[in-house]
Coordinates of C-alpha atoms and ligand atoms in Angstrom, one line a residue:
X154 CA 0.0 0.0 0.0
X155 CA 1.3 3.4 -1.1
X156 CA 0.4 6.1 2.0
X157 CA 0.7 10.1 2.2
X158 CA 1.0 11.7 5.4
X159 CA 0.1 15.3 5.2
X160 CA 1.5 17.2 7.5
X161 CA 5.3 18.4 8.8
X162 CA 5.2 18.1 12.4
X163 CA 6.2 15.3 15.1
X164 CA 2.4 13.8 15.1
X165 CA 2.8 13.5 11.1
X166 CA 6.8 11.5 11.8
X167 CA 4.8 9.4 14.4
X168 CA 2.4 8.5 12.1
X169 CA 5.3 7.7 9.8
X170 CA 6.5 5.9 11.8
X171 CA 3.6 3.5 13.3
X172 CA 3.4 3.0 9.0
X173 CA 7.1 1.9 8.3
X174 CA 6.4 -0.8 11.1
X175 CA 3.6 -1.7 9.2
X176 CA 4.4 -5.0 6.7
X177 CA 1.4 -3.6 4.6
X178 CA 2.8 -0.2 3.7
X179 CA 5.2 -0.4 0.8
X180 CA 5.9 3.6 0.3
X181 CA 5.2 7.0 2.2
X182 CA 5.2 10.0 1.2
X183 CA 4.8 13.3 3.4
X184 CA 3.3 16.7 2.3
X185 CA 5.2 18.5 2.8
X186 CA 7.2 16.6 5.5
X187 CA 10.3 18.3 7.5
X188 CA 13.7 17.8 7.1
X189 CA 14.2 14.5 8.7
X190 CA 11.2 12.5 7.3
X191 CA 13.3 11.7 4.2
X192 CA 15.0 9.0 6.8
X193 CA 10.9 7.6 6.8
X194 CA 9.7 8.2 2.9
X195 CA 9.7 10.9 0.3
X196 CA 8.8 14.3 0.6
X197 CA 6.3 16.3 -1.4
X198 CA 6.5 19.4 -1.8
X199 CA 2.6 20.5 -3.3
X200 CA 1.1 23.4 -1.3
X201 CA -2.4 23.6 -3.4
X202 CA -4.6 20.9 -1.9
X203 CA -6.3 20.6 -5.8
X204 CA -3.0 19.5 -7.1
X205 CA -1.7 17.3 -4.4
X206 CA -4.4 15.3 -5.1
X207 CA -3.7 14.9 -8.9
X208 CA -0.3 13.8 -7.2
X209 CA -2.0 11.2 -5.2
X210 CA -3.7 10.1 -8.4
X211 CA -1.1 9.7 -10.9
X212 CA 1.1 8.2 -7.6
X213 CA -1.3 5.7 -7.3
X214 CA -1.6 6.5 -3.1
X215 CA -3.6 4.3 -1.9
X216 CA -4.6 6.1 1.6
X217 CA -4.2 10.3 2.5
X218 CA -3.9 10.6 6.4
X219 CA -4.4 14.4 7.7
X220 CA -2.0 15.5 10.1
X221 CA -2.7 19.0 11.3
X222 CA -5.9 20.8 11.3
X223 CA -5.4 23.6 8.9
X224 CA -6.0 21.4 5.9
X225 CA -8.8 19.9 7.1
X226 CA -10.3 23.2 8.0
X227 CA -9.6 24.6 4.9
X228 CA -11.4 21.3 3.2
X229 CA -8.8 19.1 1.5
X230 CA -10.8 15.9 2.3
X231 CA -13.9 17.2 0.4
X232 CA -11.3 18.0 -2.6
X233 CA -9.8 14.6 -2.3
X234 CA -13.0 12.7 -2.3
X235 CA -14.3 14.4 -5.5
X236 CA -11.1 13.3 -7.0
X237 CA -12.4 9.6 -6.3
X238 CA -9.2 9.5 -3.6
X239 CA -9.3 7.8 -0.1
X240 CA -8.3 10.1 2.5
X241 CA -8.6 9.8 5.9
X242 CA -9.5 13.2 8.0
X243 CA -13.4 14.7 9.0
X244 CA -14.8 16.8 6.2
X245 CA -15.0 21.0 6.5
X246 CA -18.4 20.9 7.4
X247 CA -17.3 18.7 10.3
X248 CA -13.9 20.0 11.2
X249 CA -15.8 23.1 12.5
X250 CA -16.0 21.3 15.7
X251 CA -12.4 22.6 15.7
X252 CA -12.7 25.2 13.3
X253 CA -15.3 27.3 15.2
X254 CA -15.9 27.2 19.0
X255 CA -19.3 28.6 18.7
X256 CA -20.7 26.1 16.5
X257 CA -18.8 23.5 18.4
X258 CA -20.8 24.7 22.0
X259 CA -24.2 25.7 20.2
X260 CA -23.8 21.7 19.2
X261 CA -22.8 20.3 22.8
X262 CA -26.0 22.3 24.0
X263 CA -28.0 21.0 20.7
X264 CA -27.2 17.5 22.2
X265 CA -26.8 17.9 25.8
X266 CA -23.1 17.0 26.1
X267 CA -21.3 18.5 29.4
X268 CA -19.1 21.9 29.1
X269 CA -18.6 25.0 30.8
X270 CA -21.8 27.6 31.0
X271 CA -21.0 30.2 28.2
X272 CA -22.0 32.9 26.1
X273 CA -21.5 33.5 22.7
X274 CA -21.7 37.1 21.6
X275 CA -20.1 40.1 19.1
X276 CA -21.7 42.5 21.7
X277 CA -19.3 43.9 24.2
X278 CA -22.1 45.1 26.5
X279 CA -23.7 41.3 26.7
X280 CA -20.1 39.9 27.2
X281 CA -19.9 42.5 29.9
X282 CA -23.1 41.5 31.4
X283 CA -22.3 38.1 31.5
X284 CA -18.7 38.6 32.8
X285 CA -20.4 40.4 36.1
X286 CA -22.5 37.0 36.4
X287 CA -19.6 34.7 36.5
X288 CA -16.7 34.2 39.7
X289 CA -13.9 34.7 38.5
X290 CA -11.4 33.6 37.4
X291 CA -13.1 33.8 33.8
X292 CA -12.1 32.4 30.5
X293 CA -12.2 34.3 27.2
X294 CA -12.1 32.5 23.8
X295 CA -11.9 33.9 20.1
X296 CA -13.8 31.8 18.1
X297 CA -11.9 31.1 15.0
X298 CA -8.9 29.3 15.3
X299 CA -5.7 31.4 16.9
X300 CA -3.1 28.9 16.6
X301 CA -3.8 27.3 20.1
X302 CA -3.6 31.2 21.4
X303 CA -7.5 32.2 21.3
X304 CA -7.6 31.8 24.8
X305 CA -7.6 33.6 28.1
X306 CA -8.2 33.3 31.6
X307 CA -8.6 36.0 33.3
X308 CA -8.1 36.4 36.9
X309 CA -10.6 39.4 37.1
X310 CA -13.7 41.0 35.8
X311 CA -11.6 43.8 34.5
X312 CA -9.2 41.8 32.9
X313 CA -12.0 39.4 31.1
X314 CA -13.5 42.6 30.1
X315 CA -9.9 44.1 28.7
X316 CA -9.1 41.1 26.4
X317 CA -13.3 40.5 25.3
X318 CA -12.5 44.0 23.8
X319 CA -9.5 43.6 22.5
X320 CA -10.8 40.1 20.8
X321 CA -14.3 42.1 19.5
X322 CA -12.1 44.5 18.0
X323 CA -10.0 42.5 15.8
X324 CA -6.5 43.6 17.8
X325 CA -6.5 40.4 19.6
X326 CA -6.5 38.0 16.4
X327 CA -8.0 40.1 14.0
X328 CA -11.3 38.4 12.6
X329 CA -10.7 35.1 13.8
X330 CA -12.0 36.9 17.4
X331 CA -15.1 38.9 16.0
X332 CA -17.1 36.6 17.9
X333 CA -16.0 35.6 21.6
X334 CA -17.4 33.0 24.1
X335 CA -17.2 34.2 28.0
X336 CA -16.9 30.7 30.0
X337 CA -17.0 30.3 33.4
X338 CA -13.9 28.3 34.8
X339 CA -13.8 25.2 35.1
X340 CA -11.6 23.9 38.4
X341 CA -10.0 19.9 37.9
X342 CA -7.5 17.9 35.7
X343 CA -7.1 17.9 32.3
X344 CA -7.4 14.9 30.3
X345 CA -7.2 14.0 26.0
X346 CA -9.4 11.3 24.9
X347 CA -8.6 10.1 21.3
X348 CA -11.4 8.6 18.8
X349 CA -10.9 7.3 15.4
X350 CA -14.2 7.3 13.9
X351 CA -15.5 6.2 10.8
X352 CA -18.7 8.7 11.0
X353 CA -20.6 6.0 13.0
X354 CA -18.4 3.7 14.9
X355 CA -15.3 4.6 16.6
X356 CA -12.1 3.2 18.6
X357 CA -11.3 4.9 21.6
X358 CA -7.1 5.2 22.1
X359 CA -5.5 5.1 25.8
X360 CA -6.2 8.0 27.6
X361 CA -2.8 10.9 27.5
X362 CA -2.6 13.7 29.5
X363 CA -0.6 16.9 27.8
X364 CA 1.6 19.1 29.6
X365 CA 0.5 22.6 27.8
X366 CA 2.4 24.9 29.9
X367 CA 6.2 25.8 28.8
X368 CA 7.3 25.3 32.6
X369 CA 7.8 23.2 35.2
X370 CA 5.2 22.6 37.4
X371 CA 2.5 23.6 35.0
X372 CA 3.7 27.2 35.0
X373 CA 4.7 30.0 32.2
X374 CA 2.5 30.6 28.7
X375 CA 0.6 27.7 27.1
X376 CA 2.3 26.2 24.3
X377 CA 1.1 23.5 21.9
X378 CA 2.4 20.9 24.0
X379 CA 6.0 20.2 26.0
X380 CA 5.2 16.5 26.9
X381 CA 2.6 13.8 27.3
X382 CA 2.6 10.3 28.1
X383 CA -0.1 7.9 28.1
X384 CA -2.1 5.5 29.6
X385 CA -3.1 8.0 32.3
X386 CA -3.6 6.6 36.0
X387 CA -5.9 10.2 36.3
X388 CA -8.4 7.7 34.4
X389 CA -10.2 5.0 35.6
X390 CA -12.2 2.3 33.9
X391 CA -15.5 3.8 35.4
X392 CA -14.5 7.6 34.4
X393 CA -13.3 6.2 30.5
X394 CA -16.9 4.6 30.5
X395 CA -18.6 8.2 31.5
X396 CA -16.3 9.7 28.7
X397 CA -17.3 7.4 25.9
X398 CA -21.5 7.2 26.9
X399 CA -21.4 11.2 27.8
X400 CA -19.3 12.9 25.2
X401 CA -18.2 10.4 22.8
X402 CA -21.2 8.3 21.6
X403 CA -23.5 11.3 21.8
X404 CA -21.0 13.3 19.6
X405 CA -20.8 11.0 16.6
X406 CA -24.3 10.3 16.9
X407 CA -25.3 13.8 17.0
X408 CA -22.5 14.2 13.9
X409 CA -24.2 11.7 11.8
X410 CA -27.2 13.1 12.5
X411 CA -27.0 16.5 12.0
X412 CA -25.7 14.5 8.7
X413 CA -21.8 16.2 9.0
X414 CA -20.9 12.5 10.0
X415 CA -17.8 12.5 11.8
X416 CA -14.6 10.9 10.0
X417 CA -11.1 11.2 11.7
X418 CA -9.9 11.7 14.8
X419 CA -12.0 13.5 17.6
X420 CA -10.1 14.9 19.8
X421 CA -11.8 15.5 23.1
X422 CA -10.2 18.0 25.5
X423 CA -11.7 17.5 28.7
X424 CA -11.9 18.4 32.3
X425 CA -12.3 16.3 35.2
X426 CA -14.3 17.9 37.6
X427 CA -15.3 15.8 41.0
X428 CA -15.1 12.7 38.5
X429 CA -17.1 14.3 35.8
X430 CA -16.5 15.2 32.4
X431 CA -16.8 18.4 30.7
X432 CA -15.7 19.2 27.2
X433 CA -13.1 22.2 27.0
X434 CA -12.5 22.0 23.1
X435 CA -13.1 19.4 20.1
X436 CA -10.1 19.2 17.7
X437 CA -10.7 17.5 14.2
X438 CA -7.6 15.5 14.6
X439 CA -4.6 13.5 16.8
X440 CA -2.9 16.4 19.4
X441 CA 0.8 17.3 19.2
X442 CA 2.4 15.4 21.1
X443 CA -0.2 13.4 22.0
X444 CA 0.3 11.4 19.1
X445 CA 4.0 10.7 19.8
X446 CA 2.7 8.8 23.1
X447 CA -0.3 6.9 21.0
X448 CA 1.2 5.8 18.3
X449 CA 3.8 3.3 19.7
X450 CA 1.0 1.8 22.1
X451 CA -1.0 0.8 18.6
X452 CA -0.5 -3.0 17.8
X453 CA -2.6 -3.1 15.2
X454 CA -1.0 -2.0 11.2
X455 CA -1.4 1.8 11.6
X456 CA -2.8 1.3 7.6
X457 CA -6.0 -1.1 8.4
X458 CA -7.1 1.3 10.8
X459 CA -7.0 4.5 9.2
X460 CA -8.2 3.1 5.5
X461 CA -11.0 1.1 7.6
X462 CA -11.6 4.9 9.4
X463 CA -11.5 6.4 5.9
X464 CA -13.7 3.6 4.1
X465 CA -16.8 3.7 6.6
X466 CA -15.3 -0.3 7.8
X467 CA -14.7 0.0 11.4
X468 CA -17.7 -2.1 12.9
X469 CA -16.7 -5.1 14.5
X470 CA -12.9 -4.3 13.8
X471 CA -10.5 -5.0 16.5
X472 CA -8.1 -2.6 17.7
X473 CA -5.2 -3.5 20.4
X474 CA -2.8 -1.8 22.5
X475 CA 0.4 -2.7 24.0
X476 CA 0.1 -3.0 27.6
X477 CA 2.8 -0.7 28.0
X478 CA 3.4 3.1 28.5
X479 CA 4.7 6.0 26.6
X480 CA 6.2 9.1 27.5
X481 CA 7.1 11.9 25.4
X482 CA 9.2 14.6 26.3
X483 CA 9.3 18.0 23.7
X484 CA 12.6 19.4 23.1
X485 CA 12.1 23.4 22.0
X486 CA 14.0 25.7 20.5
X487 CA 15.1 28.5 22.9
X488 CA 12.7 31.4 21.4
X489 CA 10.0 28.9 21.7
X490 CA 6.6 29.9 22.0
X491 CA 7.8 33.6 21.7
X492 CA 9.5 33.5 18.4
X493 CA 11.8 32.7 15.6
X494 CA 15.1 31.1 16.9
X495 CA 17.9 31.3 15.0
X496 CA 18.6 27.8 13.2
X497 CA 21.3 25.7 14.9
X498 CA 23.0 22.0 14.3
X499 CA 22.0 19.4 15.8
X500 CA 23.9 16.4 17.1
X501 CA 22.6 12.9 18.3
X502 CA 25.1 11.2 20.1
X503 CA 25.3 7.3 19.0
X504 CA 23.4 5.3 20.9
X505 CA 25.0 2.3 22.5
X506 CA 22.7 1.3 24.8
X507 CA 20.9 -1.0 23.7
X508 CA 18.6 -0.6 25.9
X509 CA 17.5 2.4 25.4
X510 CA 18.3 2.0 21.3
X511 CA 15.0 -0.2 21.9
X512 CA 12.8 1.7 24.5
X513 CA 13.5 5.1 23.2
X514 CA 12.8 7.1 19.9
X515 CA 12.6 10.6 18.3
X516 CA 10.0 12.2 16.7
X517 CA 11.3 14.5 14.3
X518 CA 9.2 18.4 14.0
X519 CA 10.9 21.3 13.8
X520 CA 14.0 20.2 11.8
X521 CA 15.3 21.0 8.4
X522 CA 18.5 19.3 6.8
X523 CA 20.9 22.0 5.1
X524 CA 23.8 20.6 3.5
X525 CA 23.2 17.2 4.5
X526 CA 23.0 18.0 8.2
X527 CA 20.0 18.0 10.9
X528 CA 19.3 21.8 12.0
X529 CA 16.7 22.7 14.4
X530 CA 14.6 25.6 13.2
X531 CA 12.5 27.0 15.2
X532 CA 9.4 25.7 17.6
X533 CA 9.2 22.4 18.8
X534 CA 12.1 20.3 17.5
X535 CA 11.8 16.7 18.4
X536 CA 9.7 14.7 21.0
X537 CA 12.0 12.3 22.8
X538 CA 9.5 9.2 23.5
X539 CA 10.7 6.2 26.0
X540 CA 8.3 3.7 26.0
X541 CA 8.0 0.9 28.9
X542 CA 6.3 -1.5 31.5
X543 CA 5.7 1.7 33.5
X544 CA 5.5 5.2 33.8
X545 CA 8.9 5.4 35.0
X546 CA 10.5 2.8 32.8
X547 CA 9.2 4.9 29.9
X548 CA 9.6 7.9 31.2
X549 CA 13.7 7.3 32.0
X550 CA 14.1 6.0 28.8
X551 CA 12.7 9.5 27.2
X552 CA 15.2 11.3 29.6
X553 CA 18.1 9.4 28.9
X554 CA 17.4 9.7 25.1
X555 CA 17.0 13.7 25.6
X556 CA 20.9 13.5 27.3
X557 CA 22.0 12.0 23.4
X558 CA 20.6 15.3 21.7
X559 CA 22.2 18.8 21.6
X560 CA 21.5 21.5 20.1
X561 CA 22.1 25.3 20.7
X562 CA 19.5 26.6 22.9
X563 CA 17.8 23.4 23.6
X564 CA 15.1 23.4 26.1
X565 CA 12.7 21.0 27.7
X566 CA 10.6 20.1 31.0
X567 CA 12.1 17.9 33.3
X568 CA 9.0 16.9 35.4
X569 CA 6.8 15.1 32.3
X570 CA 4.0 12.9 33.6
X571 CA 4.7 14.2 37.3
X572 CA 0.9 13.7 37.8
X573 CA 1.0 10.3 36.8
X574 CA 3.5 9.4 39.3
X575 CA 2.1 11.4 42.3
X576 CA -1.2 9.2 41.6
X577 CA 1.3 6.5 41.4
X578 CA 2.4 7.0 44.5
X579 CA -0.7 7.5 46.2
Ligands
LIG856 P1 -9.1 25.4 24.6 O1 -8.3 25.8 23.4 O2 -10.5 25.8 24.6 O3 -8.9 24.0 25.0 O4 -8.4 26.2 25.8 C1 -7.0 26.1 26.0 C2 -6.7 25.8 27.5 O5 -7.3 26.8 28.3 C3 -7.3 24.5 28.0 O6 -6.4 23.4 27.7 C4 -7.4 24.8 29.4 O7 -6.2 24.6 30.1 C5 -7.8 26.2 29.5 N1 -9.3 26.4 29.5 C6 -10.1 26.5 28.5 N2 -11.4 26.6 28.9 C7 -11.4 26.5 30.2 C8 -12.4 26.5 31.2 N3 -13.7 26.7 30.9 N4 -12.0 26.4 32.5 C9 -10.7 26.2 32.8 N5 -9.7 26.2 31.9 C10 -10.0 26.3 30.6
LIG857 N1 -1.2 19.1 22.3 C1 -2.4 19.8 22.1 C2 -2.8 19.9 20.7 O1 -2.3 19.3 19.8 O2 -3.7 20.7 20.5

């Protein structure tokens, strides 16, 4: 089978990856890939969505996995399946469930699925009004997508009533925040529940927990991610259960209903509150580095599932997991998530250990090869991922590998699935 992987980040090299142990999968191709995915497949280098998948055509790809959400958003699915082309990812219509909070909580509402109380408005008065309803501290969203930055909590009324303004107005994020929601804060754990659906049935991945914050101990600006493992012990059997008949089931029903039937990977960004659920955000598609973590637990040839996903074939099909862990820890570039950082070489020590040569892997992202040699360039530049019988087994392998890699500001957290291990220890 001939795959493309579109996409440039780690998720899209951990997909790669999950395929080139996958007997099934003869070539791979990534569009447009980053400068170490060449070690994985070929690169393509296609911007316009219209021609790619002429590309994918006259290739003779077989299956199109989306990576990121952009291209879904912008409705490359939709092109590709008028081209007679199987490609796995939701359509536009149903990537707004990512691609607009509004329509995403007007449809939890529509189908009673648990989130935070909120108010959707372009009026700075009713946002006002509503902001002097709700303790504080009280959270601000733009509603079109900000790059994971559409979001504030404010830690007073004044404060939730400085950024609605500055969202309304178009400084925040220009039109992408025209429209604002005003939540009221929701106090628990975060947790990511993965589902590959096929717009009517769906496979629920191990639960990962994200660490969003740039510093230890949950601290400093949210970033796209600086480390996740999974299985989570924040997760029990009964709480998954509560998950899957609360949120779920009732969102791909309601999906296929509202006939946007949901293909791909919902993303469910939850919080636990006293054991109970409550959707924070949908995303169309695997999280960053969630998908490091997930993809080595997958025993099951990464191709079956996302061509069964894609081809409306995943009733009674059998998904399994290693019983294992997986811990991924984000190495960033020193501007990172302020800026540009200058590129600089990197150097992997060999690996000698054998040990750790088989617990332990990167995940390429923010990398491109000049000259034959790796550079980091900016952002997140590799996920180290340890995987093991444990938490900690996994999660020393991942620090050990993260020792072999240097690079010019370099930069990571050193406390990765601390959460999991204080439960642990409980
Ligand atoms: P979102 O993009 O909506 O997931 O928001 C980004 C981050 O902001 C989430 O991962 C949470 O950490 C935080 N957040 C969003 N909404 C809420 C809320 N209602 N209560 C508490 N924290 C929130
Ligand atoms: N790691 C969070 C995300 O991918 O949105």
């Amino acid at each position: 089978m001939k795959v493309m992987v579109v996409g440039s980040g780690g998720r899209e090299y951990a997909i790669g990856l999950a395929l080139k142990r996958d007997p099934k999968v003869k070539d791979i191709f990534f569009a447009p890939g980053n400068g170490a995915t060449f070690l994985l497949g070929k690169n393509v280098d296609i911007p316009d969505y219209e021609e790619l998948a002429d590309f994918a055509k006259e290739e003779g790809i077989d299956l199109t996995i989306v990576g990121p959400e952009a291209p879904l958003v912008e409705g490359i699915v939709d092109i590709f399946r008028e081209k007679g082309l199987t490609i796995f990812g939701p359509t536009q219509k149903a990537a707004l469930l990512e691609g607009s909070k509004i329509y995403m909580k007007n449809f939890l509402k529509r189908h009673n699925i648990p989130t935070a109380r909120y108010l959707e408005t372009d009026s700075f008065e009713e946002a006002s009004d509503f902001i002097d309803e709700l303790d504080t501290p009280i959270v601000v969203k733009a509603d079109g997508l900000c790059a994971g930055k559409g979001v504030i909590i404010a830690s007073t009324k004044e404060e939730a009533k400085k950024e609605t303004q500055r969202m309304l107005s178009g400084e925040a994020f220009g039109d992408a925040g025209k429209k604002v929601i005003i939540e009221e804060f929701l106090d628990g754990y975060e947790l990511s529940v993965f589902a590959v659906s096929d717009g009517e049935n769906y496979i629920l991945f191990p639960a990962a927990q994200d660490h969003k914050r740039l510093l230890e101990g949950d601290k400093g600006p949210n970033t796209g991610g600086m480390g996740a493992y999974a299985p989570t012990p924040l997760i029990d059997e009964k709480l998954y259960k509560k998950i899957e008949e609360k949120i779920i089931a009732p969102t791909i029903k309601g999906m296929k209903e509202e006939g946007t039937p949901f293909e791909g990977v919902l993303f469910a960004g939850l919080m636990i509150v006293d054991k109970e659920p409550y959707v924070l955000e949908f995303n169309v598609r695997f999280g960053d580095p969630e998908c490091e973590v997930l993809m080595p637990l997958l025993n099951t040839p990464a191709s079956e599932l996302f061509y069964k996903a894609a081809t409306k074939n995943l009733k009674d099909f059998k998904v399994e997991f290693l019983d294992q862990y997986a811990v991924g820890v984000v190495l960033a570039s020193e501007n990172y998530p302020y800026g540009k950082s200058k590129p600089t070489e990197i150097i992997i020590d060999d690996i000698v250990h054998e040990d750790l040569a088989l617990h332990a892997h990167i995940c390429y992202a923010g990398v491109s090869l000049i000259e034959g040699k790796l550079f980091a360039t900016g952002g997140r530049v590799m996920v180290c991922v340890g995987v093991g019988d444990s938490i900690e087994e996994a999660r020393k392998y991942a620090y050990l590998l993260t020792g072999q890699v240097h690079f010019a500001g370099k930069k990571f957290r050193r406390d990765i699935a601390y959460q999991a291990l204080q439960a642990d220890a409980k």
